[in-house]
XYZ file of C-alpha atoms in Angstrom:
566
model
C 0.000 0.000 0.000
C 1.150 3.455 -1.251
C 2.225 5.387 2.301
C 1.060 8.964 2.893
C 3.422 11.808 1.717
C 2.108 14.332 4.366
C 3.702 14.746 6.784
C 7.188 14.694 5.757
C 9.607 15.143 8.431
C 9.261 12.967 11.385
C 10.766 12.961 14.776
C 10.959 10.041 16.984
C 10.031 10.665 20.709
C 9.943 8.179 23.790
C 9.265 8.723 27.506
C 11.381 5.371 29.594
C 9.039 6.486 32.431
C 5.924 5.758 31.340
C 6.637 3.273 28.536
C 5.508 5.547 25.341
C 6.864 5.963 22.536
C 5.892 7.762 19.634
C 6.548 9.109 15.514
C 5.498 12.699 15.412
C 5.216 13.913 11.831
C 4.929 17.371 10.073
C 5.109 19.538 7.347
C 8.068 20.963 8.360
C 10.813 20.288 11.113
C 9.398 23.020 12.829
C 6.170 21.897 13.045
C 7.449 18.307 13.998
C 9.775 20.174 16.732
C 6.514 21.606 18.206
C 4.413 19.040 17.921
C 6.941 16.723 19.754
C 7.888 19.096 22.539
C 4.115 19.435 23.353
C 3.769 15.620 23.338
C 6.982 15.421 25.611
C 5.287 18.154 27.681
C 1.906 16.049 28.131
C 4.095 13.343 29.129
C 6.168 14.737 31.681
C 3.391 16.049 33.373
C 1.540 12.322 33.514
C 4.889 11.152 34.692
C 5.450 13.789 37.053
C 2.214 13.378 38.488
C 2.391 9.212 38.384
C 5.837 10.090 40.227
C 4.712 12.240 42.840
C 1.515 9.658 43.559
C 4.105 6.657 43.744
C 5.856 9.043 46.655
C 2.834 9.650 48.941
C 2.000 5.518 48.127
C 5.420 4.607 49.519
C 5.636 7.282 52.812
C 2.435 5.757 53.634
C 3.510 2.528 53.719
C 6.686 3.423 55.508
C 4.317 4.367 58.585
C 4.136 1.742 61.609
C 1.420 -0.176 61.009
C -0.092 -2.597 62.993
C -0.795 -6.417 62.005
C -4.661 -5.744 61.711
C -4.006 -2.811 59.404
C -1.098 -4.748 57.327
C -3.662 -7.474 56.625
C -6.037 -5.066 55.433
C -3.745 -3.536 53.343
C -2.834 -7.630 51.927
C -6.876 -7.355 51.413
C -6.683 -4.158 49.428
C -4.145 -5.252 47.290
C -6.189 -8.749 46.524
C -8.977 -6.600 45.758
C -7.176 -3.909 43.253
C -4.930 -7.376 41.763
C -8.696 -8.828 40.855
C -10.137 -5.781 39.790
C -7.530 -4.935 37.541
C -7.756 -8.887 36.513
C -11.560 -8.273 35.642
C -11.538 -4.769 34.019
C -8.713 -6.284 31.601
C -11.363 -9.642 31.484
C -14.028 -6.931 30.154
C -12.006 -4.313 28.684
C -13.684 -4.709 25.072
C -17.534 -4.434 26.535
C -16.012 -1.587 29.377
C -15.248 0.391 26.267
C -18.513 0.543 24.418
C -19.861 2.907 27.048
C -16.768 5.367 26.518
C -17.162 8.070 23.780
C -13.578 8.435 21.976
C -15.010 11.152 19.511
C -13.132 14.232 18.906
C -13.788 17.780 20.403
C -11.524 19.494 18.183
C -12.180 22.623 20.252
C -10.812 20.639 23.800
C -7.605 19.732 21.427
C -6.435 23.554 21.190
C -3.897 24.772 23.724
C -5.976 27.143 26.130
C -3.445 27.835 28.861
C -1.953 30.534 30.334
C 1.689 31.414 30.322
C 2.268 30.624 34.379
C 5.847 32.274 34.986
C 5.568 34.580 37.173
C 7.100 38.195 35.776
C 10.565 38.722 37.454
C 10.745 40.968 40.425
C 13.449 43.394 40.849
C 15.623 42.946 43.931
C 15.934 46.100 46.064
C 18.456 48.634 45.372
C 21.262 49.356 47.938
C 21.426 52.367 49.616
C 24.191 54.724 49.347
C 26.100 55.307 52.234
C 26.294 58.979 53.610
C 29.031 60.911 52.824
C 31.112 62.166 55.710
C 30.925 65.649 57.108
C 32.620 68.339 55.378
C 36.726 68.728 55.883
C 38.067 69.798 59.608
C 38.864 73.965 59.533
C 42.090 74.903 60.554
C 40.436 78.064 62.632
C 38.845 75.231 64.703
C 42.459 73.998 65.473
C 44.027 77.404 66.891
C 45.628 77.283 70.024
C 44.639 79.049 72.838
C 47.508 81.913 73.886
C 47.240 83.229 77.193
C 49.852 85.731 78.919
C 52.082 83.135 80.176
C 52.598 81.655 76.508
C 53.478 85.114 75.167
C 55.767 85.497 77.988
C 57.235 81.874 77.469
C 58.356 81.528 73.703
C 58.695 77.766 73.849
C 55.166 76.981 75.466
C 53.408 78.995 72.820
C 55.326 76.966 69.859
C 54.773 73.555 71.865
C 51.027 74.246 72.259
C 50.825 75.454 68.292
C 52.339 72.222 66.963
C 50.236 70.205 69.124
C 47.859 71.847 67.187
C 49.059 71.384 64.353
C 49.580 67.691 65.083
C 45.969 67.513 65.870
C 44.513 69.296 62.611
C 46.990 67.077 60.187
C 45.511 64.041 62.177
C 41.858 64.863 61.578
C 42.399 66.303 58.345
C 44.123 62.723 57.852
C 41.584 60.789 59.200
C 38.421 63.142 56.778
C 40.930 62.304 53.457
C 40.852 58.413 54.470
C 36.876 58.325 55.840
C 36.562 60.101 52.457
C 38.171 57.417 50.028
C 36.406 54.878 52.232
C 33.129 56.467 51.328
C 33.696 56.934 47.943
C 34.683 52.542 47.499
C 31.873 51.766 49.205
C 30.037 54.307 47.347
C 31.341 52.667 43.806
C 30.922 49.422 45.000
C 27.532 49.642 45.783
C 26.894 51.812 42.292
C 28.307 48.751 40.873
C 26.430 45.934 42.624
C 22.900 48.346 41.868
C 24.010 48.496 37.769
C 24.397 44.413 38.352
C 20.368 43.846 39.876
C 19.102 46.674 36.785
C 21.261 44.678 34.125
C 19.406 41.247 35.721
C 16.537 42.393 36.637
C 16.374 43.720 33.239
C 18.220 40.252 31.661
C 15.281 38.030 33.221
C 12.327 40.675 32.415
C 13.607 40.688 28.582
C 13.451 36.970 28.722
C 10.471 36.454 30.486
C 9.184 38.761 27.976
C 10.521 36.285 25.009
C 9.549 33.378 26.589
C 5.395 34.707 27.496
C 5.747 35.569 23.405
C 7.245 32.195 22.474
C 4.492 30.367 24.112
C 1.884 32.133 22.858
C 2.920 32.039 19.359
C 3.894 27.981 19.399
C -0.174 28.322 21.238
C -1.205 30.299 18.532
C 0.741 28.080 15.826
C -0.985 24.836 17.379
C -4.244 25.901 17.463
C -3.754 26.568 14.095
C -2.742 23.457 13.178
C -5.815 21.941 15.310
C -7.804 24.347 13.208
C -6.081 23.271 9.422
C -6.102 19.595 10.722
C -10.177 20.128 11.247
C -10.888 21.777 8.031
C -8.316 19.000 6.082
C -9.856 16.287 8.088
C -13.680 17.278 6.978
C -12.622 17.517 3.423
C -11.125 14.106 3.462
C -7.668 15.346 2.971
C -5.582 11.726 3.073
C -3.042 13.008 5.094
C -5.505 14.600 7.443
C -7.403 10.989 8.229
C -4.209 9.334 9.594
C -3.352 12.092 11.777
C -6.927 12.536 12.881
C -6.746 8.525 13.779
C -3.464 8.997 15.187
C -5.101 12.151 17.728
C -8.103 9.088 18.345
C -5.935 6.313 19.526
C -3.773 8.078 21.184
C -6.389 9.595 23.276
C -8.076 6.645 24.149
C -7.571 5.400 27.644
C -5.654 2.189 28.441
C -4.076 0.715 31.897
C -0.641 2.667 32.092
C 1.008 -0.689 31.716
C 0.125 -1.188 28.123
C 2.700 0.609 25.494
C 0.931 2.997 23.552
C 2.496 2.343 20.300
C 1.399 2.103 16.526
C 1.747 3.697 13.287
C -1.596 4.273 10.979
C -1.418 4.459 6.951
C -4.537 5.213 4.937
C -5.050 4.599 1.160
C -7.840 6.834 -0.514
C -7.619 4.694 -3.506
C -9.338 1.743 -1.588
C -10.364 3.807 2.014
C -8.692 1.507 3.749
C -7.179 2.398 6.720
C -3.608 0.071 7.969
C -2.648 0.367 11.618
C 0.564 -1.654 12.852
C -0.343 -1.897 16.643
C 2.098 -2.928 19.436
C 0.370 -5.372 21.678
C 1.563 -5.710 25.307
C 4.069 -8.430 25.743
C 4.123 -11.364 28.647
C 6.142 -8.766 30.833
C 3.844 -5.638 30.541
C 0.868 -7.455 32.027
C -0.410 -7.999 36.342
C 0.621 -11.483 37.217
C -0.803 -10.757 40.674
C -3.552 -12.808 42.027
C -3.944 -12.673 45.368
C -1.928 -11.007 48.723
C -1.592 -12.557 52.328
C -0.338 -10.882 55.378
C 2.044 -13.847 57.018
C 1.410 -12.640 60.876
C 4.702 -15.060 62.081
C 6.833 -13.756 59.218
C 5.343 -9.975 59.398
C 5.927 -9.727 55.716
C 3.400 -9.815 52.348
C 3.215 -12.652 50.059
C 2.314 -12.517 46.522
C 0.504 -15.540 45.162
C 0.849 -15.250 40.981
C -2.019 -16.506 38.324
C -1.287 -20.220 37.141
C 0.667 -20.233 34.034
C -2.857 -21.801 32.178
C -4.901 -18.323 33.861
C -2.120 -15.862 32.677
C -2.509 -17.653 29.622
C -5.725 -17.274 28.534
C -5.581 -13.805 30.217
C -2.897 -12.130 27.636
C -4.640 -14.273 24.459
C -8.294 -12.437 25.751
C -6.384 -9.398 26.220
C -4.413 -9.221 22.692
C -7.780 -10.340 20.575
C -9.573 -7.433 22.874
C -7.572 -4.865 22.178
C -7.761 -5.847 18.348
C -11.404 -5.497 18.458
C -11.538 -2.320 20.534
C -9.152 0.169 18.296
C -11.393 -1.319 15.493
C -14.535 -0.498 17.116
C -12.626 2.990 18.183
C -11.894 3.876 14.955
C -15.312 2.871 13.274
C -17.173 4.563 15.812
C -15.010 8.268 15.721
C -15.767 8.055 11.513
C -17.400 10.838 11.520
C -17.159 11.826 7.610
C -17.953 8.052 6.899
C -14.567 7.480 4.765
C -13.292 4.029 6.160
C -14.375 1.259 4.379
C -12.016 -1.413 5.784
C -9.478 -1.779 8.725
C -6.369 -3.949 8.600
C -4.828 -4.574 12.466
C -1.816 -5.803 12.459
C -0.974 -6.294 16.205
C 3.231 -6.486 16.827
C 4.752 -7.954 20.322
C 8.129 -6.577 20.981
C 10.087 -9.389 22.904
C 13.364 -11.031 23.142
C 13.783 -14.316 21.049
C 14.979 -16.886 23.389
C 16.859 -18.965 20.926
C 18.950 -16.032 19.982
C 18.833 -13.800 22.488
C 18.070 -11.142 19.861
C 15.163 -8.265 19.897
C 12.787 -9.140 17.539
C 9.343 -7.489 17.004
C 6.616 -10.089 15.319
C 3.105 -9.692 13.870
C 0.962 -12.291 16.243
C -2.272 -11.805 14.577
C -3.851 -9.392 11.348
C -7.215 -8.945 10.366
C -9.106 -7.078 7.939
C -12.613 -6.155 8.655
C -14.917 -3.801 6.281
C -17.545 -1.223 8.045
C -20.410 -3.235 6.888
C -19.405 -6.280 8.825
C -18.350 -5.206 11.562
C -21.561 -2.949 12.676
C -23.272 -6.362 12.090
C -21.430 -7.409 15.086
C -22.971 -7.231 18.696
C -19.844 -6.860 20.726
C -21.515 -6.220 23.910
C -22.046 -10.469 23.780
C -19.284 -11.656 21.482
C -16.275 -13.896 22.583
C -13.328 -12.247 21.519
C -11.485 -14.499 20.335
C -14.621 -16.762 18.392
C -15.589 -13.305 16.768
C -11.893 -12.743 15.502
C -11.830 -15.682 14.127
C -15.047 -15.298 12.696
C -13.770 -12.377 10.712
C -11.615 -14.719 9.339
C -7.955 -12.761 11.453
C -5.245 -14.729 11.163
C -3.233 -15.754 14.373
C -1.683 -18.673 15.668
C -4.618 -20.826 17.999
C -1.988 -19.843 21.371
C -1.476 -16.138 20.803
C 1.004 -16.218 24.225
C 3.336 -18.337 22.211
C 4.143 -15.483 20.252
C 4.136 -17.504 16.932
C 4.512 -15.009 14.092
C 2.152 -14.918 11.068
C 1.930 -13.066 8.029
C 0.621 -9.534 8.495
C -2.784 -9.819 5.987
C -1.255 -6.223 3.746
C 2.312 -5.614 4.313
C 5.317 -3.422 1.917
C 5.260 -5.268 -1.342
C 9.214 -6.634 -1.678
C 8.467 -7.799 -5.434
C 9.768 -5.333 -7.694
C 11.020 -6.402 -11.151
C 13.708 -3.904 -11.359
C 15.711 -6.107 -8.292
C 18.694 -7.561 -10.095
C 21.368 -9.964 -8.908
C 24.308 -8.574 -6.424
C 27.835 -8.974 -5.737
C 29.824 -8.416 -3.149
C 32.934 -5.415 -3.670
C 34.097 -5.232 -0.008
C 36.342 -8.097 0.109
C 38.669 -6.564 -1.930
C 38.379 -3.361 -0.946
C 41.600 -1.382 0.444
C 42.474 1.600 1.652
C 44.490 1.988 -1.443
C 41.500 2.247 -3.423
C 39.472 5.130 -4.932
C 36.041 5.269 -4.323
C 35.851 8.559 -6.476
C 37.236 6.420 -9.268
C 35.335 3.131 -8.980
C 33.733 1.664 -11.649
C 30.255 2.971 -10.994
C 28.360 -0.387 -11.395
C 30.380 -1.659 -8.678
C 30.288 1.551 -6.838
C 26.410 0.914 -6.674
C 26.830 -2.827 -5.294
C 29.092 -1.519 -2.526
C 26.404 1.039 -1.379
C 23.786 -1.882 -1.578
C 26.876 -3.967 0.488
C 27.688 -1.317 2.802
C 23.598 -0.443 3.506
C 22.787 -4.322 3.814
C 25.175 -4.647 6.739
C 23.823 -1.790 8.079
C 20.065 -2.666 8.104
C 20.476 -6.459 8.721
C 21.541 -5.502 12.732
C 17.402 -4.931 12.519
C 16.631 -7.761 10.050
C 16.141 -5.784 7.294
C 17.885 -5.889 3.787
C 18.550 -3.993 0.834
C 18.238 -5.236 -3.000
C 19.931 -3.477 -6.182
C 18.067 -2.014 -8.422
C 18.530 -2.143 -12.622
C 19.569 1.645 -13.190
C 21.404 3.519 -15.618
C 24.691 5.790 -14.421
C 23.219 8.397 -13.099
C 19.724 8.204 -12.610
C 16.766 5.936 -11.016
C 16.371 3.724 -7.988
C 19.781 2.298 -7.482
C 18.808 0.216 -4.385
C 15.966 -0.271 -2.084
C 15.885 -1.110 1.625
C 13.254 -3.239 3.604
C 13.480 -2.326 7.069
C 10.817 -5.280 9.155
C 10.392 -2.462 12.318
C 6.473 -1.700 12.419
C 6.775 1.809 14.168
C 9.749 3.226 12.360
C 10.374 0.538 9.571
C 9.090 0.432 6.134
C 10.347 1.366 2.425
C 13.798 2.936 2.179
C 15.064 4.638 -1.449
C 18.828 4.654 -1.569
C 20.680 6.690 -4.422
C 24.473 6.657 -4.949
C 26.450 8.949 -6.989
C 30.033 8.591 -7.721
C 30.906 11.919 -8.481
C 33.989 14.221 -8.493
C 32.325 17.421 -8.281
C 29.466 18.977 -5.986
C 26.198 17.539 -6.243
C 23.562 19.849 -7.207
C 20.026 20.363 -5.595
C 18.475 18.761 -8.949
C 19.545 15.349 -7.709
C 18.301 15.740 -4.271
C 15.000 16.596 -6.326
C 14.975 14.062 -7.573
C 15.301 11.530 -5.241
C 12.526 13.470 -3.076
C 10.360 12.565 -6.149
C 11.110 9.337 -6.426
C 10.776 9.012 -2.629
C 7.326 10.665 -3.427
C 6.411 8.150 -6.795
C 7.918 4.797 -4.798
C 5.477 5.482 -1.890
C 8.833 5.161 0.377
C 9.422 6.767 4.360
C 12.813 8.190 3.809
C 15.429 8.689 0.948
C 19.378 8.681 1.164
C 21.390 10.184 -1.222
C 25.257 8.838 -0.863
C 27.899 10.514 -2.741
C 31.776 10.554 -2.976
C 31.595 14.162 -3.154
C 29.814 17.116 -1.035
C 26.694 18.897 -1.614
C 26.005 22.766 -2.189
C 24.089 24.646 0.335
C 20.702 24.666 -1.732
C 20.871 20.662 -1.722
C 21.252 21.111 2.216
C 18.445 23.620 2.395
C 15.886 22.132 0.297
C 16.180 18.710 2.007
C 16.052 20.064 5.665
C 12.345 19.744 6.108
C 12.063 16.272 4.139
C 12.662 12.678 4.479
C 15.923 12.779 3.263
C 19.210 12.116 4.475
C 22.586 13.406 2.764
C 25.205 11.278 3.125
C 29.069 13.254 1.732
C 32.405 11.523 1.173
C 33.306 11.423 4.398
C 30.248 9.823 5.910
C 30.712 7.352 3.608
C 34.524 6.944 4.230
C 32.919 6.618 8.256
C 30.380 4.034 7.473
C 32.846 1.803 5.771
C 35.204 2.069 8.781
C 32.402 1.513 11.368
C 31.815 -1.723 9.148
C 35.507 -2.813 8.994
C 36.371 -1.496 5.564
C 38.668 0.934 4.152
C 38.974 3.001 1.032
C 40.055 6.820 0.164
C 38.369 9.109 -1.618
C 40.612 11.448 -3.499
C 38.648 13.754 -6.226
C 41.981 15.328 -8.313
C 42.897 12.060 -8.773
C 39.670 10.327 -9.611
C 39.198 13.467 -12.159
C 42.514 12.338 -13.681
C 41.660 8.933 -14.099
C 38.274 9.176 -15.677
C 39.058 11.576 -18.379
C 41.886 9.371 -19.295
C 39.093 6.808 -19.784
């Protein structure tokens, strides 16, 4: 199935905390950028909040408690393990009564900017200057008869005096220069809570217009994605679906993960959905207070119970986003659903991640509204629709997802390996460019196997087409992969990263890369910036061989040389 070209730049975004993960797309990286930091925002606040609950759980239970209270706390925690047991029994026919449905005018951003304008510190006051200098007529000796009679008392008693003045006048110079660094000093530390205070008002003043311009900007977007959505804009029905699902309410356990394509040729909408795995659900059954041990015991569900628990679960859940996104089809443009439910586990034999499809169904609208689901059995009514899943859905047994990336493409030809040989005497500039195109597909293919994925040549002429395609298997950030090489000795110009957007565009692929023993020109940088494309130089490629164990040189005068003596 032909993917959606809007939107075109995605960023991938995951929160450890609460297990979430998530592809945000948009028309541009800015748009993405936003659209991701609100997500991360949303989740931070859940976790935040999840955190701060987990806190007041545990200082609670650090309190004394007695034995009666400890075994009604074992009681509790029976009676939460079994509810949780039952609403997870009943999740599909718990759902019915829940309205998913959009209000496109609760999805706008009506908050207020809540930091609080910066306050500016008090000033200092400046110290008082000292009193004005001492007077020398203050400082006169006093001359009486006997001093005028006595020569030598009168000049002792005048330099005393003097001493006296020249000490105070001493004393006034150094209070003075005292006043006058204290006075700068505080001048100085004043100038310091202005330049702040007016440092943090300036960018309290950016940040209040930031946020309501990325508000504004969002709304907007809620606004185009309404008006797109309502006149069936393609693009605008997956991201509406993705908005649905992602809104719909699920036990924090469960990973929120998927990845929704729609085809207006057919209406069909595909969703790759990542079902909870063995470790993401309660095994809790039951909690006893052991009075002689003064500790809990946990008492699991039998391995048969836990069983048929995570197959009721997984066939639920199938149902349910089905239902969710029938029922939310508000401009009646769905005519058929494929689910194609994805485990991520570990595969014991090898040790190795691996992510498989455990059960796919397509269901049209017609059929499905024939179905009562408040009564059904989910698993009789999946099979029913005739989905396809192994009979023991907790043995993980992968099946063919019912519409997957078509691999068939007669333009695949046969490959050959070039690495072997390769040495870091050789010039990639000056390769022959047939095998220059095999060791791209070489290099790429030991790159995308690490995820089980793999990349075929493609028959193209020397300069131009598809010259090899990746597969990558990952349902959330997998899928078609267009891969271009171009053994050139001079700059490669925006035309060819053009053209691979178009052909990225005409193959119905996620991404492009464009590899080249060259550089690229600023315009071939600027126009891919906001698309799916990925601009690998000489000396990324130079890296990527090294990172695989290979070695080579690129050297353009010389490859220049060598190919117009050809």
């Amino acid at each position: 199935m032909p993917r959606a070209i809007y939107p075109t730049y995605e960023i991938e975004i995951s929160h450890n905390g609460l297990n979430k993960y998530k592809i945000i797309k948009g028309k541009t990286k800015r748009e993405a950028q936003r659209k991701a930091n609100a997500q991360l925002a949303r989740w931070d606040e859940q976790w935040q909040k999840k955190l701060e609950k987990e806190e007041k759980r545990q200082r609670k239970e650090l309190k004394k408690l007695d034995q009666e209270r400890k075994s009604e706390i074992a009681k509790e925690k029976t009676e939460k393990a079994q509810k949780l047991k039952a609403s997870l029994e009943n999740m599909l026919v718990n759902s019915l009564k829940i309205d998913n449905s959009i209000n496109w005018d609760k999805l706008k951003d009506e908050s207020k900017f809540e930091k609080r304008k910066p306050k500016k510190a008090r000033l200092k006051s400046l110290p008082p200057k000292p009193v004005g200098e001492p007077k020398r007529e203050y400082y006169k000796p006093k001359i009486n008869l006997l001093d005028k009679l006595f020569k030598k008392r009168k000049i002792k008693k005048q330099q005393i005096s003097n001493n006296q003045y020249n000490k105070a006048l001493e004393r006034h110079k150094k209070d003075i220069k005292s006043w006058k660094e204290r006075k700068n000093k505080i001048i100085k530390e004043n100038e310091k809570i202005e330049k702040e205070y007016e440092t943090s008002l300036k960018k309290w003043d950016y940040n209040k217009q930031e946020f309501y311009k990325k508000q504004e900007e969002y709304n907007q977007y809620i606004i185009n994605l309404e008006k797109a959505y309502f006149n069936k804009v393609p693009s605008a029905i997956a991201e509406y679906y993705d908005i649905v699902l992602d809104n719909v309410k699920y036990p924090d356990i469960f990973p929120q993960e998927f990845e929704i394509d729609y085809n207006p040729d057919n209406n069909i909408l595909l969703l790759d959905y990542r079902l909870p795995s063995h470790e993401d659900l309660p095994k809790i059954q039951e909690v006893k207070y052991i009075k002689t041990r003064d500790s809990f015991k946990e008492k699991e569900l039998s391995k048969t119970a836990f069983r048929k628990l995570y197959d009721g679960i997984l066939y639920q859940i199938a149902l349910k986003t089905i239902n969710d996104i029938y029922q939310t089809d508000e401009i009646d443009i769905i005519d058929a659903i494929v689910f194609n439910g994805f485990v991520r586990t570990i595969d014991k034999a090898t040790g190795k991640k691996i992510s498989p499809c455990v059960l796919s169904i397509q269901v049209t609208k017609k059929e499905f509204h024939e179905i009562n689901l408040d009564l059904v059995d989910p698993k009789e009514c999946f099979k029913n629709l005739k989905g396809v899943g192994a009979s023991r859905l907790y043995k993980l047994s992968p099946v063919a997802p019912i519409i997957k990336i078509d691999k068939e493409d007669s333009r695949f030809i046969e490959s050959y390996d070039v690495s072997d040989n390769l040495n870091d005497a050789d010039n990639l500039a000056a390769m022959d460019w047939q095998d220059f195109e095999h060791l791209i597909r070489e290099i790429f293919e030991k790159e995308f196997s690490q995820t089980g994925g793999e990349v075929k040549v493609t028959q193209s002429s020397r300069d131009g087409g598809v010259d090899a395609i990746a597969f990558d298997p990952d349902p959330i950030r997998g899928g078609k992969i267009v891969i271009q090489a171009k053994r050139y000795t001079n700059v490669v110009g925006v035309s060819a990263v053009r053209d691979l957007y178009g052909t990225v565009v005409n193959e119905g692929a996620t991404k492009g890369i464009l590899v080249t023993t060259s550089n690229y020109g600023a315009d071939s940088h600027n126009f891919a910036k906001d698309k799916p494309i990925t601009l690998l130089n000489g000396s990324n490629l130079l890296h990527l061989l090294e990172k695989h164990g290979y070695k080579a040189k690129i050297d353009l005068k010389e490859a220049k040389r060598i190919n117009s003596s050809r």
